[in-house]
């Protein structure tokens, strides 16, 4: 009967609050917040500093950082379009 090797589990405890504030690609301020609106099935990504905003469809498996990535993509696409 092999004794189970006691695996040392080093688990980083999740922080009480997930990081939900990100850096804005336009103004550089760390004031971009991701708000999930499950009622509407939308996620609002808004920079509180310059007002840059995008809405995305809510997906259960996505994390705030994923919406932030979309937000960056959308911003770059707009910038590339030469707004
Ligand atoms: Zn901004």
Coordinates of N, CA and C and ligand atoms in Angstrom, one line a residue:
X1 N 0.8 -1.2 0.0 CA 0.0 0.0 0.0 C 0.9 1.2 0.0
X2 N 1.0 1.7 -1.1 CA 1.9 2.9 -1.2 C 1.2 4.1 -0.5
X3 N 2.0 4.7 0.3 CA 1.5 5.9 1.0 C 1.5 7.0 0.0
X4 N 0.5 7.7 0.0 CA 0.4 8.8 -1.0 C 1.4 9.8 -0.6
X5 N 2.2 10.1 -1.6 CA 3.1 11.2 -1.4 C 2.3 12.5 -1.1
X6 N 2.7 13.1 -0.1 CA 2.0 14.3 0.2 C 2.5 15.4 -0.7
X7 N 1.6 15.7 -1.6 CA 1.9 16.7 -2.5 C 1.8 18.1 -1.8
X8 N 2.8 18.8 -2.0 CA 2.7 20.1 -1.4 C 2.0 21.0 -2.3
X9 N 0.9 21.4 -1.9 CA 0.0 22.2 -2.8 C 0.2 23.7 -2.5
X10 N 0.9 24.3 -3.4 CA 1.0 25.8 -3.2 C 0.0 26.4 -4.0
X11 N -1.0 26.9 -3.4 CA -2.1 27.5 -4.1 C -2.2 28.9 -3.8
X12 N -2.1 29.7 -4.8 CA -2.2 31.1 -4.6 C -3.7 31.4 -4.4
X13 N -4.0 32.0 -3.3 CA -5.4 32.3 -3.0 C -5.8 33.4 -3.9
X14 N -7.0 33.2 -4.5 CA -7.5 34.2 -5.3 C -7.7 35.5 -4.5
X15 N -7.4 36.5 -5.1 CA -7.6 37.8 -4.4 C -9.1 38.0 -4.3
X16 N -9.4 38.7 -3.2 CA -10.9 39.0 -3.0 C -11.5 39.7 -4.2
X17 N -10.8 40.6 -4.7 CA -11.4 41.3 -5.9 C -10.5 41.0 -7.1
X18 N -11.1 40.5 -8.2 CA -10.3 40.3 -9.4 C -10.0 41.6 -10.0
X19 N -8.8 41.6 -10.6 CA -8.5 42.9 -11.3 C -9.5 43.2 -12.4
X20 N -10.1 44.3 -12.3 CA -11.1 44.7 -13.2 C -10.9 46.1 -13.8
X21 N -9.8 46.6 -13.4 CA -9.4 48.0 -14.0 C -8.2 47.8 -14.8
X22 N -8.3 48.3 -16.0 CA -7.2 48.2 -16.9 C -6.7 49.5 -17.5
X23 N -5.6 49.4 -18.2 CA -5.1 50.6 -18.8 C -5.7 51.0 -20.1
X24 N -6.0 52.2 -20.3 CA -6.7 52.7 -21.5 C -5.7 52.8 -22.7
X25 N -6.0 52.3 -23.8 CA -5.1 52.4 -25.0 C -5.1 53.8 -25.6
X26 N -6.1 54.6 -25.2 CA -6.1 56.0 -25.8 C -5.5 57.0 -24.9
X27 N -5.9 57.0 -23.6 CA -5.3 58.1 -22.8 C -4.3 57.6 -21.8
X28 N -4.1 56.2 -21.7 CA -3.1 55.7 -20.9 C -3.4 55.6 -19.4
X29 N -4.6 56.1 -19.0 CA -5.0 56.0 -17.6 C -5.4 54.6 -17.3
X30 N -5.1 54.2 -16.0 CA -5.6 52.9 -15.6 C -7.0 53.1 -15.0
X31 N -7.9 53.3 -15.9 CA -9.3 53.5 -15.5 C -10.3 52.9 -16.4
X32 N -9.9 51.9 -17.0 CA -10.9 51.1 -17.9 C -11.5 50.0 -17.0
X33 N -12.8 50.1 -16.9 CA -13.5 49.1 -16.1 C -14.4 48.2 -17.0
X34 N -14.6 47.0 -16.6 CA -15.4 46.0 -17.3 C -16.6 45.7 -16.4
X35 N -17.8 46.1 -17.0 CA -19.0 45.8 -16.2 C -19.9 44.8 -17.0
X36 N -20.2 43.8 -16.3 CA -21.1 42.8 -16.9 C -22.5 43.1 -16.6
X37 N -23.3 43.1 -17.7 CA -24.7 43.4 -17.5 C -25.4 42.1 -18.0
X38 N -25.6 41.2 -17.1 CA -26.2 39.9 -17.5 C -27.6 40.1 -18.0
X39 N -28.3 41.0 -17.5 CA -29.7 41.3 -17.9 C -29.8 41.6 -19.4
X40 N -28.9 42.4 -19.8 CA -28.8 42.7 -21.2 C -28.0 41.8 -22.0
X41 N -27.2 41.0 -21.3 CA -26.3 40.1 -22.0 C -25.2 40.8 -22.7
X42 N -24.8 41.9 -22.1 CA -23.7 42.8 -22.6 C -22.7 43.0 -21.6
X43 N -21.5 43.3 -22.1 CA -20.4 43.7 -21.2 C -20.0 45.1 -21.7
X44 N -20.0 46.0 -20.7 CA -19.6 47.4 -21.1 C -18.1 47.6 -20.6
X45 N -17.3 48.1 -21.5 CA -15.9 48.4 -21.2 C -15.8 49.9 -21.4
X46 N -15.5 50.6 -20.3 CA -15.5 52.0 -20.4 C -14.3 52.6 -19.7
X47 N -13.7 53.6 -20.3 CA -12.6 54.3 -19.7 C -13.2 55.5 -18.9
X48 N -13.0 55.5 -17.6 CA -13.6 56.6 -16.9 C -12.8 57.9 -17.1
X49 N -11.7 57.8 -17.7 CA -10.9 59.0 -17.8 C -11.2 59.8 -19.1
X50 N -11.2 59.0 -20.2 CA -11.5 59.7 -21.5 C -12.8 59.4 -22.1
X51 N -13.5 58.4 -21.6 CA -14.8 58.1 -22.1 C -14.8 57.1 -23.2
X52 N -13.7 56.6 -23.6 CA -13.6 55.5 -24.6 C -14.5 54.3 -24.1
X53 N -15.4 53.9 -25.0 CA -16.2 52.8 -24.5 C -16.6 51.8 -25.7
X54 N -16.8 50.6 -25.3 CA -17.2 49.5 -26.2 C -18.1 48.6 -25.5
X55 N -19.1 48.1 -26.2 CA -20.0 47.0 -25.6 C -19.7 45.7 -26.3
X56 N -19.7 44.7 -25.6 CA -19.5 43.3 -26.1 C -20.6 42.4 -25.6
X57 N -20.8 41.4 -26.5 CA -21.8 40.4 -26.1 C -21.2 39.6 -24.9
X58 N -22.0 39.3 -23.9 CA -21.6 38.6 -22.7 C -21.4 37.1 -23.0
X59 N -20.3 36.6 -22.6 CA -20.0 35.2 -22.8 C -19.6 34.6 -21.4
X60 N -20.2 33.6 -21.0 CA -19.9 33.1 -19.7 C -18.5 32.7 -19.4
X61 N -17.9 32.2 -20.5 CA -16.5 31.7 -20.3 C -15.4 32.7 -20.4
X62 N -15.8 33.9 -20.7 CA -14.8 35.0 -20.8 C -14.6 35.7 -19.5
X63 N -13.4 36.2 -19.3 CA -13.1 36.9 -18.1 C -12.9 38.4 -18.4
X64 N -13.0 39.2 -17.4 CA -12.9 40.7 -17.7 C -11.7 41.0 -18.6
X65 N -10.6 40.3 -18.3 CA -9.4 40.6 -19.1 C -9.6 40.3 -20.6
X66 N -10.5 39.3 -20.9 CA -10.7 38.9 -22.3 C -11.5 40.1 -23.0
X67 N -12.4 40.7 -22.2 CA -13.2 41.8 -22.8 C -12.2 43.0 -23.0
X68 N -11.3 43.1 -22.1 CA -10.3 44.2 -22.2 C -9.5 44.0 -23.5
X69 N -9.1 42.7 -23.7 CA -8.4 42.4 -25.0 C -9.2 42.8 -26.2
X70 N -10.5 42.5 -26.2 CA -11.4 42.8 -27.3 C -11.4 44.3 -27.4
X71 N -11.5 45.0 -26.3 CA -11.5 46.4 -26.2 C -10.3 47.0 -26.9
X72 N -9.1 46.5 -26.6 CA -7.9 46.9 -27.3 C -8.0 46.7 -28.8
X73 N -8.5 45.5 -29.1 CA -8.6 45.1 -30.6 C -9.5 46.1 -31.3
X74 N -10.6 46.4 -30.7 CA -11.6 47.3 -31.3 C -11.0 48.7 -31.4
X75 N -10.3 49.1 -30.4 CA -9.7 50.4 -30.5 C -8.6 50.5 -31.6
X76 N -7.8 49.4 -31.7 CA -6.8 49.4 -32.7 C -7.4 49.4 -34.1
X77 N -8.5 48.6 -34.2 CA -9.1 48.5 -35.5 C -9.6 49.9 -35.9
X78 N -10.2 50.6 -35.0 CA -10.7 51.9 -35.2 C -9.6 52.9 -35.6
X79 N -8.5 52.8 -34.9 CA -7.4 53.6 -35.1 C -6.8 53.3 -36.5
X80 N -6.8 52.0 -36.8 CA -6.2 51.6 -38.1 C -7.1 52.1 -39.2
X81 N -8.4 52.2 -39.0 CA -9.3 52.6 -40.0 C -9.2 54.1 -40.2
X82 N -8.4 54.7 -39.4 CA -8.1 56.2 -39.6 C -9.2 57.1 -39.3
X83 N -9.8 56.8 -38.1 CA -11.0 57.6 -37.7 C -10.7 59.1 -37.7
Ligands
LIG1 ZN1 -9.0 56.6 -21.7

